[in-house]
Coordinates of C-alpha atoms in Angstrom, one line a residue:
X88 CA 0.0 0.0 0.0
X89 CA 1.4 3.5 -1.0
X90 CA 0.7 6.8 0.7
X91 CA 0.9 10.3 -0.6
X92 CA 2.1 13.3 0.7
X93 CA 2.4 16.9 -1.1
X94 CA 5.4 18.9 -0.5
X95 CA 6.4 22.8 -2.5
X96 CA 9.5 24.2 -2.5
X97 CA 10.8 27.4 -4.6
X98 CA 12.9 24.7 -6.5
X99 CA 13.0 21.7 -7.4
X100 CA 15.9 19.8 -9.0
X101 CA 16.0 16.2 -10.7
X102 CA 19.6 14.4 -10.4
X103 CA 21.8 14.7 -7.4
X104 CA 25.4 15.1 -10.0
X105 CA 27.7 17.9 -10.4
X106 CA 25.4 19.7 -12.5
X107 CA 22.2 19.7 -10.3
X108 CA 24.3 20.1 -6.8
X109 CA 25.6 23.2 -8.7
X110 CA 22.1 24.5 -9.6
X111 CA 20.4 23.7 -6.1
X112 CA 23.3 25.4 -4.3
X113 CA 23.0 28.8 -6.0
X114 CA 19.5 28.9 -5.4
X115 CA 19.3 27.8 -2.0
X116 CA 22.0 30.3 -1.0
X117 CA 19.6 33.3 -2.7
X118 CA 17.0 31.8 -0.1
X119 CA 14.8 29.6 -2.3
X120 CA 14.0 26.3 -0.4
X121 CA 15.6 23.8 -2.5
X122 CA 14.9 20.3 -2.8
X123 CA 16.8 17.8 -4.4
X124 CA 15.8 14.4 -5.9
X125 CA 18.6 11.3 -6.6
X126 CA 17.6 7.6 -7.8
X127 CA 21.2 6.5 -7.6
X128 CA 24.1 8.0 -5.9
X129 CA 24.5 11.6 -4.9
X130 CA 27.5 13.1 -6.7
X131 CA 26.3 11.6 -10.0
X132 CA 28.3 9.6 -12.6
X133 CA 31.3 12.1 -12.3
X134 CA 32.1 10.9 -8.9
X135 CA 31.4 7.6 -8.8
X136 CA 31.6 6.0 -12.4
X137 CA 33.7 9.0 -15.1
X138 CA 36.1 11.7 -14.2
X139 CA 37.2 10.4 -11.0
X140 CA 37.6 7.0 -10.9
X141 CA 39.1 7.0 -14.6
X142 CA 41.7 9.7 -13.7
X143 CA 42.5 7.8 -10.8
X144 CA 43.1 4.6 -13.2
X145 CA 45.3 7.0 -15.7
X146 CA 47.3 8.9 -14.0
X147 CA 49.6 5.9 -12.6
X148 CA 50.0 4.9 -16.0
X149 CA 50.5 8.1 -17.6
X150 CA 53.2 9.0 -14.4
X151 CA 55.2 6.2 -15.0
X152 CA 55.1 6.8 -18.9
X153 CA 56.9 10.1 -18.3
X154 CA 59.4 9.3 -15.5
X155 CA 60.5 6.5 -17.5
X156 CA 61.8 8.5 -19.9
X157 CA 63.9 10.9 -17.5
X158 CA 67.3 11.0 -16.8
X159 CA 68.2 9.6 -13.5
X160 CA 65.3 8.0 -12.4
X161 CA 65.4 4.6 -10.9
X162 CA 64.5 2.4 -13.7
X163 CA 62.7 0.2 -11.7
X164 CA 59.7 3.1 -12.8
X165 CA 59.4 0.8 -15.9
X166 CA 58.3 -1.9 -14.2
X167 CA 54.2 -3.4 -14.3
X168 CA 52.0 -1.1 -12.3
X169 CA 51.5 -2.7 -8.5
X170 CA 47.6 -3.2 -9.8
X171 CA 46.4 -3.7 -6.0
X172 CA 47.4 0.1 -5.0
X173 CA 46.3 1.0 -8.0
X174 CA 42.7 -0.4 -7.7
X175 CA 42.4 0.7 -4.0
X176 CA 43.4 4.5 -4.9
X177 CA 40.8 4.1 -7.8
X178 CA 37.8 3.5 -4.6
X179 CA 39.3 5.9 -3.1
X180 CA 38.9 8.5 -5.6
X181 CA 35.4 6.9 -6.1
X182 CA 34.5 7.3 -2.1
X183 CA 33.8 3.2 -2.2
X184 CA 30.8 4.0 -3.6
X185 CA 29.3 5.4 -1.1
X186 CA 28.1 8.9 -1.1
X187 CA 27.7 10.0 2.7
X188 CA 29.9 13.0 2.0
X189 CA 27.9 14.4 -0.6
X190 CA 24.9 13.7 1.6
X191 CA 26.7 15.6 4.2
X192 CA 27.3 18.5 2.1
X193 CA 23.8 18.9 0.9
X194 CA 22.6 19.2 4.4
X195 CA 25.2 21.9 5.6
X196 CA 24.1 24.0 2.2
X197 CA 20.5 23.5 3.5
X198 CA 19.1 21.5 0.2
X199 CA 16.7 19.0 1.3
X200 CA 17.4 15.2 -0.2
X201 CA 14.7 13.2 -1.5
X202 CA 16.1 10.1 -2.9
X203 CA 13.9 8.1 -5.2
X204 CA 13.3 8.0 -9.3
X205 CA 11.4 11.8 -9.8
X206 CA 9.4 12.5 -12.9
X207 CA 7.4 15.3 -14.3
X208 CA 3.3 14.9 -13.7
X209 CA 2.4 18.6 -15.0
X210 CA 3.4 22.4 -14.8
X211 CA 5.9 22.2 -11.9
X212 CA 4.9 19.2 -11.0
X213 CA 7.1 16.3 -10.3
X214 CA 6.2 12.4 -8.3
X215 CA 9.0 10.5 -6.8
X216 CA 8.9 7.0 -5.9
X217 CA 10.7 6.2 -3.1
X218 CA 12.5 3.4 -2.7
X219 CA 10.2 1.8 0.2
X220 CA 7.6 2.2 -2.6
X221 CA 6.0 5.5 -1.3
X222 CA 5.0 8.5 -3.9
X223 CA 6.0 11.6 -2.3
X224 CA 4.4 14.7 -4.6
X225 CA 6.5 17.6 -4.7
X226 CA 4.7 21.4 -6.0
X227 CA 7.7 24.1 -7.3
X228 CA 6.4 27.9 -6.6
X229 CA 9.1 28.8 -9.4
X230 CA 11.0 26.3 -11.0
X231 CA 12.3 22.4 -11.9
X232 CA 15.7 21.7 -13.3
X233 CA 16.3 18.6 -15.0
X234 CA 19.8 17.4 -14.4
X235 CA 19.5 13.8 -15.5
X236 CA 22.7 14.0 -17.0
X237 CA 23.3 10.8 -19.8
X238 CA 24.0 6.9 -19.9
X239 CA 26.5 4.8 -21.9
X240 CA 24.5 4.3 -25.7
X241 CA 24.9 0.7 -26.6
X242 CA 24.7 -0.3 -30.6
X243 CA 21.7 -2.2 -31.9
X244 CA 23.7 -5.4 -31.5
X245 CA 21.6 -9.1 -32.0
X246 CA 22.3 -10.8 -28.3
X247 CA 23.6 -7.8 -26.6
X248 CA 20.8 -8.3 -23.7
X249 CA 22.9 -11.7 -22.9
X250 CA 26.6 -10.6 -24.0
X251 CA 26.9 -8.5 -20.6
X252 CA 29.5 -6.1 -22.4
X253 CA 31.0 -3.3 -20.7
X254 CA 29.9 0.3 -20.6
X255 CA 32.1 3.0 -19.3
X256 CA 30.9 2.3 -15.7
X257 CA 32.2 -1.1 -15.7
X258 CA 35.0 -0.1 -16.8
X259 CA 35.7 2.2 -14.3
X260 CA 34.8 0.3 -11.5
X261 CA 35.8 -3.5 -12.3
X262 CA 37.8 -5.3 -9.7
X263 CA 40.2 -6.9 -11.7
X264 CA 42.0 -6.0 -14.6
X265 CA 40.4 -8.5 -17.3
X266 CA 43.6 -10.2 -19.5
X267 CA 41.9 -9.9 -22.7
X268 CA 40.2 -6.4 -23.5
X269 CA 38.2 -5.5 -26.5
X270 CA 37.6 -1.6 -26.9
X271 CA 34.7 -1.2 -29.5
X272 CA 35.0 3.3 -30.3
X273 CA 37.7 5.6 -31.0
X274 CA 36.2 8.4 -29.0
X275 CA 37.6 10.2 -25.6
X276 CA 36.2 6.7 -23.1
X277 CA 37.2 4.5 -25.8
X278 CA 40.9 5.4 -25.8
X279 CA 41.1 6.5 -22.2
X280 CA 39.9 2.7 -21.2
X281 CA 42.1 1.1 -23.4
X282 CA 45.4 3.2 -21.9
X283 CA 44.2 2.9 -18.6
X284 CA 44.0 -1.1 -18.7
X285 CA 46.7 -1.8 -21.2
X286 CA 49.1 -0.6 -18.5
X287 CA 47.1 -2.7 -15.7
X288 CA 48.2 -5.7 -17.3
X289 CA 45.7 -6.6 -19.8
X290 CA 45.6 -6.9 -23.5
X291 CA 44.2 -4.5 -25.1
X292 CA 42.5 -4.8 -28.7
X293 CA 41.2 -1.6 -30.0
X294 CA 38.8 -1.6 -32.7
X295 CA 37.6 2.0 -34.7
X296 CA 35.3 2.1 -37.5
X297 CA 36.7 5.5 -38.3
X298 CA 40.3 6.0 -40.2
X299 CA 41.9 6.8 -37.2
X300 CA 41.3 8.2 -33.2
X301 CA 40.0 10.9 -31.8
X302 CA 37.8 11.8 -35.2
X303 CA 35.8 14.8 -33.9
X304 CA 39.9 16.2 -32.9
X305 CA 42.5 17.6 -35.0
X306 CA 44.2 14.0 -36.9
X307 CA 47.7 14.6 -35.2
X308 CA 46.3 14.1 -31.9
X309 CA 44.8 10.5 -32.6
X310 CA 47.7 9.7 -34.7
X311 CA 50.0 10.2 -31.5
X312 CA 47.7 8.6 -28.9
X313 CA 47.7 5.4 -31.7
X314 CA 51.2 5.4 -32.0
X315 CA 51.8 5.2 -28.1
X316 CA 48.8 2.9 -27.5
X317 CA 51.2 0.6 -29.9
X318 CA 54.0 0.9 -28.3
X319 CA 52.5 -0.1 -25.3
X320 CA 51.5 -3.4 -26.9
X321 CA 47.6 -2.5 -27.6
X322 CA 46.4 -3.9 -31.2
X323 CA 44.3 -1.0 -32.4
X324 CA 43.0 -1.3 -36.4
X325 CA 40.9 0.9 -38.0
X326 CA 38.0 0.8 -40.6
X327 CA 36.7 -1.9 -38.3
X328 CA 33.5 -2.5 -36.7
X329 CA 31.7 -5.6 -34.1
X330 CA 29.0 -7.1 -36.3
X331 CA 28.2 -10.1 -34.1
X332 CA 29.2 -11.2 -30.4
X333 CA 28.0 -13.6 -27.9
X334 CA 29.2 -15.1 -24.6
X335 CA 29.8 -18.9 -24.6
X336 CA 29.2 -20.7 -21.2
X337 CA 32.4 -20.9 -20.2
X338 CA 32.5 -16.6 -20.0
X339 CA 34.4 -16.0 -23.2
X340 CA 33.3 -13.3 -25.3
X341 CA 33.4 -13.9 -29.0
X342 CA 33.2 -11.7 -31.5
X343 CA 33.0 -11.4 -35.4
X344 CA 34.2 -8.4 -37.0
X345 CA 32.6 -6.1 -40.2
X346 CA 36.1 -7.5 -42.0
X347 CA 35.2 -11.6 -41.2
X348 CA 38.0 -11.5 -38.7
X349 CA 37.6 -13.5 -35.5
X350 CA 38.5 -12.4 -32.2
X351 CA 38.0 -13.7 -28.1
X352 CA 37.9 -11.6 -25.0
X353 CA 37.5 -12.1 -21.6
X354 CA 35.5 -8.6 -21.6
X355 CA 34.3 -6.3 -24.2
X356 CA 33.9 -2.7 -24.1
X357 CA 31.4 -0.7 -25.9
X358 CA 32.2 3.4 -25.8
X359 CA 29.8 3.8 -28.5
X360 CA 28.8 7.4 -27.3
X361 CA 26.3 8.4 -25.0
X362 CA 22.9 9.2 -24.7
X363 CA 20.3 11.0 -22.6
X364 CA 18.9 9.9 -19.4
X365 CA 15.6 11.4 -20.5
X366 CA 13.0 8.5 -20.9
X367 CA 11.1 8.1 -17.8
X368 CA 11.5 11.5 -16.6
X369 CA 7.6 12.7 -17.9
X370 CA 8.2 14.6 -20.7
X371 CA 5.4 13.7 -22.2
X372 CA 2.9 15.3 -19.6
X373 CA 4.5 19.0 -20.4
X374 CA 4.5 18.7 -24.3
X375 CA 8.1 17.0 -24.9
X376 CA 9.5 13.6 -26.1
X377 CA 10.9 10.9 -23.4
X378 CA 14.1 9.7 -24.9
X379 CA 15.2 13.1 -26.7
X380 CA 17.9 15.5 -25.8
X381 CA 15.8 18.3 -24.0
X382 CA 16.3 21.2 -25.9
X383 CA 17.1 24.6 -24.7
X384 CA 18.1 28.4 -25.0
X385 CA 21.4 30.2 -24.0
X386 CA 19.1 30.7 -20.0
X387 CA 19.0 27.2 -19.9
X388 CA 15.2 26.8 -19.9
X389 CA 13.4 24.3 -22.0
X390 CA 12.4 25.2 -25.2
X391 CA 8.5 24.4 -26.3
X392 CA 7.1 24.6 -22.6
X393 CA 5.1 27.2 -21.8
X394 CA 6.4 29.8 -19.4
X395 CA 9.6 30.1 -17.2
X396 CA 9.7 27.6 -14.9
X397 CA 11.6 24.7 -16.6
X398 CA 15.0 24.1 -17.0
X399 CA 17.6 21.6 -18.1
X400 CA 21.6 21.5 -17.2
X401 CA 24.4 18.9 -18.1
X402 CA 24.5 16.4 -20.4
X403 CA 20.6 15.8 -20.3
X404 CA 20.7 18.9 -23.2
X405 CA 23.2 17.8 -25.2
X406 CA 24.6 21.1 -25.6
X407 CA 28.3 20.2 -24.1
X408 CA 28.9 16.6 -22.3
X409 CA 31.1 17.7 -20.2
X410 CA 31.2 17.8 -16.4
X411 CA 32.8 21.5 -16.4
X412 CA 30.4 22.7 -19.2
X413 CA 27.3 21.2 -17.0
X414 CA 28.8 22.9 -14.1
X415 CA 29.0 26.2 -15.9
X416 CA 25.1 25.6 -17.2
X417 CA 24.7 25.0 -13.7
X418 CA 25.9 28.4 -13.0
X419 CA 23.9 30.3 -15.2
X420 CA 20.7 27.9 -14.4
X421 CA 20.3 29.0 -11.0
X422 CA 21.0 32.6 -11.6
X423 CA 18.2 32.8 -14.3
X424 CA 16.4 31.1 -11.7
X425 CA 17.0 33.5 -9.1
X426 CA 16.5 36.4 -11.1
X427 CA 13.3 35.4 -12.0
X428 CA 12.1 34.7 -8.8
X429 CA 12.6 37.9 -7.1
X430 CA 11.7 39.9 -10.6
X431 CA 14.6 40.7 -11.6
X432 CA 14.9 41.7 -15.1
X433 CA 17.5 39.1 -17.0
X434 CA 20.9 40.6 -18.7
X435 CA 20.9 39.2 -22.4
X436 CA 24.6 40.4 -23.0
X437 CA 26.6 37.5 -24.3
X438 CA 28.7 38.4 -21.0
X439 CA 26.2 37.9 -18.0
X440 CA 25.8 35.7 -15.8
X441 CA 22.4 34.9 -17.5
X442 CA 23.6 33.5 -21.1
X443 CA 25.5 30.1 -21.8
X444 CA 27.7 30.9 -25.0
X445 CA 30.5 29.1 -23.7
X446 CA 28.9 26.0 -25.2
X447 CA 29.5 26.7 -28.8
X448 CA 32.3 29.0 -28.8
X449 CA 34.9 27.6 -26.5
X450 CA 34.2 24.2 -25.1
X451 CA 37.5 23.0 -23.6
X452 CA 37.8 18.7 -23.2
X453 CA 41.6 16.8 -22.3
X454 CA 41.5 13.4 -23.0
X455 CA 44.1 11.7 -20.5
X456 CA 46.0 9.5 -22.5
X457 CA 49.7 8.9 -23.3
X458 CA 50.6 11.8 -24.8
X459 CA 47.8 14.3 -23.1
X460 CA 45.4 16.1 -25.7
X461 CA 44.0 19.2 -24.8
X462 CA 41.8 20.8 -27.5
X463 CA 39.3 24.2 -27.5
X464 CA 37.4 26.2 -30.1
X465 CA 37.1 25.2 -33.3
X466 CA 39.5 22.3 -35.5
X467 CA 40.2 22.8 -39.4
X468 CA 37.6 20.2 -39.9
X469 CA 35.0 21.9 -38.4
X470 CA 36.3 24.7 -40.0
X471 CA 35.9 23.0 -43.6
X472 CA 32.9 21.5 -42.6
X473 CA 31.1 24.8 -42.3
X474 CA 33.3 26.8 -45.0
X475 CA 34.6 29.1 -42.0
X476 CA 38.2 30.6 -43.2
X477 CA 41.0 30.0 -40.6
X478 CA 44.6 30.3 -40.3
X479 CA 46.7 27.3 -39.5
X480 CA 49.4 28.1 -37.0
X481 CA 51.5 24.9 -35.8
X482 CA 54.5 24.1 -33.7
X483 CA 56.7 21.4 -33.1
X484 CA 56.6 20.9 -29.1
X485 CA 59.7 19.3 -29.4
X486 CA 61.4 21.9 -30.2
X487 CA 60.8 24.1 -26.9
X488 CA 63.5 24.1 -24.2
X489 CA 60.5 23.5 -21.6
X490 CA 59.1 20.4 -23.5
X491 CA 62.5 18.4 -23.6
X492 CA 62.8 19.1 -19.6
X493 CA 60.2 17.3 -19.3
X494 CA 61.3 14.1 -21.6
X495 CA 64.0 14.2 -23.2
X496 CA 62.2 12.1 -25.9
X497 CA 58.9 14.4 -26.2
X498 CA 57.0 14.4 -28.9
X499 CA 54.2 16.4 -29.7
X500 CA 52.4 19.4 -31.5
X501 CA 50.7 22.3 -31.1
X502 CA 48.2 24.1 -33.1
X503 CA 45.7 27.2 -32.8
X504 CA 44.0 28.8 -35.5
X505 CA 43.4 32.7 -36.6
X506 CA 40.2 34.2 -37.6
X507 CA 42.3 36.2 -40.4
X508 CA 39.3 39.2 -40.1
X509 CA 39.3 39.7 -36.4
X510 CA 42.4 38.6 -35.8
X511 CA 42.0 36.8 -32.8
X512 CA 42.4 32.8 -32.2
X513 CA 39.3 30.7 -32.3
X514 CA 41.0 27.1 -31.9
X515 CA 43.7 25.2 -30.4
X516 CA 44.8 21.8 -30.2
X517 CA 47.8 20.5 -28.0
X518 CA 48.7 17.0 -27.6
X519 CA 51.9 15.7 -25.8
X520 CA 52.7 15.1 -22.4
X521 CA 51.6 17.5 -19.7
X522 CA 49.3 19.8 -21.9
X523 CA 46.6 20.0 -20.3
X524 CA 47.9 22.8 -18.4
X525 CA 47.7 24.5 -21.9
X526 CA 44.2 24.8 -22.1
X527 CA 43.1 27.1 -19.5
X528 CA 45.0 30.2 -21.5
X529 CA 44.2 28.8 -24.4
X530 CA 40.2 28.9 -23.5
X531 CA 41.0 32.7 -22.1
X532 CA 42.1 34.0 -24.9
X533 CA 39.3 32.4 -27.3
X534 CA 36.6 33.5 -24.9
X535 CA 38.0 36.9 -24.4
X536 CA 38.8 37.4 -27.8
X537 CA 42.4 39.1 -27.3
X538 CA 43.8 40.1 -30.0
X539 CA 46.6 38.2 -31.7
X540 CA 48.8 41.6 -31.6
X541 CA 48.1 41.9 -27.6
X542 CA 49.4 38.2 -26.9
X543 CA 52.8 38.9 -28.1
X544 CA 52.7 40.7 -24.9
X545 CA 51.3 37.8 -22.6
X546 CA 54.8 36.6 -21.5
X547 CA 55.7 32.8 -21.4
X548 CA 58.2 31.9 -18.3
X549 CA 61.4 30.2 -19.9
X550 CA 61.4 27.2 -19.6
X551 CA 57.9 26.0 -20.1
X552 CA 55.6 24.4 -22.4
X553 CA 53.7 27.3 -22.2
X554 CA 56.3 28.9 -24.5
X555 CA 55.0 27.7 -27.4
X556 CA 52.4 30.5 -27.8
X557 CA 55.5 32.3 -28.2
X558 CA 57.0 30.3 -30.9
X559 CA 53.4 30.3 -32.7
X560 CA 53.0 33.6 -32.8
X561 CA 56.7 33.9 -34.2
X562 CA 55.8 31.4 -36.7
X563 CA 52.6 33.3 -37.8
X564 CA 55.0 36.1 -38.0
X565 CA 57.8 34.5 -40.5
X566 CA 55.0 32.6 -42.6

């Protein structure tokens, strides 16, 4: 038997992640009663199942692949990873799985925690089954923010129901490091996976259907990443796709390939991209469809639903799937939110804190393999894809005096591009080890727009990777 109860808040949020922690905390501390409702664990996939446990898995691997290859260093560096400590930092990282913390730090920012699966029943409306089976009915006097964030998209695979394949939660959180590993994409969790458990100890196959890694990056950067993932010992082939798989009694995966080539696996991998966690959430009662990316404007409220009251932050939008871009969504969601509620008249300039137009104009991503890649802006291809003239400004990292401190062996490039009318830079691309510490100025200078004449006077220490903004720029100069 089920009881009711009716509850209204100011706000109410839908997913416990990054993204709607972000948006709950902004508007409880503006002094809107603030509820927040989690199915799963609070601190979302980022915490438990992405960026944290998979940075804890790479980093090791990534440490070693750079001290190895420094002068004086014990060699003993080179040696297999001790899995064990590994693993153990890795639950760490992930809290064990266990989100008391987070729940702590809801209750100290004064956001009440309803925990069971929420969905929309109307006009700021939303029912929650609890886990004990109750409905709880929650009323929102201003607004509901959908931050349902996205799941692991499997193909449309005969069997896959029985094949118990690996999504990028499994492979973040498995126990033990499997010995033979198929990788099925060539995006950022495909190739982050298969260099975080190639230097675990197992071996890795990586299969692409695309010409090479990385596709949606500039070709240099999966070219790298491939050639280190070989020199690791990972097979990776291209032009390849899974066309049929099953798991035989004895727990082996087998698999047949788009080329009629066999292979067997103790686990396979699918990081076939992602898709929304939209489908039971009740669209369909204000007007949208369950299963679709939730479209919205630069306020982050949802498009086609009468009025200002609904809202959608993180990957659930598909406007930037990434934990920092949700973040910032999360930002500007709860100060539209705010704004509204007390009256406030909103700020439409691309620069307030009420406009997201850092999702199409500098979206910054690393992908933490061996070397780093570190890209922002736009890349030649989506340059030519759109007809948008650029200029093409590269540089050899190798070549700086801060690169080869760092190994001795480094290889790497760099490369931004020049709007050739406003002459400011609208894209980079890095990739080699330790770029990511690139990006930041690199996303600064797109999203500020400074001029290409004023960075000759943004001053690289000597001797630093960072230099290389120097050397482009002296490069444009001599071209």
């Amino acid at each position: 038997m089920t009881t009711e109860n009716i509850q209204t808040y100011d706000v109410i949020v839908i997913g416990a992640g990054p993204v709607g922690e972000n948006v709950a905390d902004r508007t409880s501390a503006a002094g809107l009663s603030t509820v927040i409702v989690e199915s799963e664990l609070v601190g979302g996939e980022c915490s438990y199942w992405a960026c944290e446990p998979s940075k804890a898995l790479l980093r090791p691997a990534l440490m070693r692949a750079d001290a190895t290859h420094v002068p004086g260093i014990d060699p003993a560096v080179g040696n297999p990873l001790d899995v064990e400590a590994v693993l153990a930092h890795r639950d760490r990282m992930s809290a064990h799985w266990k989100d008391d913390g987070q729940v702590a730090w809801l209750k100290s920012a004064g956001i009440d925690l309803l925990r069971g699966h929420g969905r929309l029943t109307g006009e700021r409306a939303v029912s929650v089954r609890t886990p004990s089976g109750d409905t709880v009915r929650l009323r929102a006097r201003h607004a509901v923010a959908l931050s349902t964030g996205s799941r692991a998209a499997l193909p449309p695979l005969a069997g896959i129901e029985n094949l118990r394949p690996w999504t990028s939660r499994e492979a973040t959180s498995a126990s033990t490091p499997p010995g033979r590993l198929v990788v099925v994409g060539a995006g950022v969790v495909g190739v982050e996976m298969a260099t975080a458990w190639q230097a675990l100890g197992s071996q890795v196959t990586l299969l692409a259907r695309t010409d090479g890694l990385l596709p949606r990056m500039e070709p240099f950067a999966g070219e790298l990443v491939t050639e280190r993932l070989r020199e690791a010992g990972a097979d990776v082939r291209f032009g390849v796709s899974v066309v049929a798989a099953e798991r035989a009694a004895d727990g082996e995966v087998r698999i047949t390939l788009s080329d009629g080539g066999q292979l067997t696996a103790d686990e396979i991998l699918f990081a076939t991209g992602r898709a929304p966690r939209s489908e039971e959430i009740g669209l369909e009662t204000v007007g949208l469809t369950p299963g679709d990316w939730i479209a919205t404007d630069d306020s982050l409220t949802v498009t086609g639903v009468p009025g200002d009251w609904l809202y959608a932050a993180g990957d659930v939008n598909g406007r930037a799937l990434f934990t920092h871009q949700g973040k910032y969504q999360a930002r500007i969601a709860g100060a539209v939110i705010v704004a509204r509620a007390f009256g406030e008249r909103l700020d439409t300039d691309r620069w307030s804190p009420h406009s997201a137009t850092a999702d199409g104009e500098a979206v910054p991503g690393v992908v933490f393999t061996d070397p780093e890649v570190a890209s922002v802006g736009l890349t030649t291809i989506e340059a030519a894809r759109t007809g948008r003239a650029v200029e093409v400004v590269d540089h050899d990292l190798a070549r700086l005096a801060g690169a080869l401190q760092y190994r001795p062996d480094y290889r790497g490039k760099a490369r931004i591009l020049i709007d050739p009318d406003r002459r400011v830079v609208v894209g980079a691309t890095f990739a080699g080890p330790g770029v990511s510490e690139l990006l930041y100025s690199a996303t600064v200078a797109i999203t500020a727009e400074v001029p290409v004449e004023r960075l000759w006077h943004a001053v690289p220490a000597f001797p630093t990777i960072s230099e290389v903004w120097l050397r482009m720029l002296e490069t444009r100069r001599d071209s």
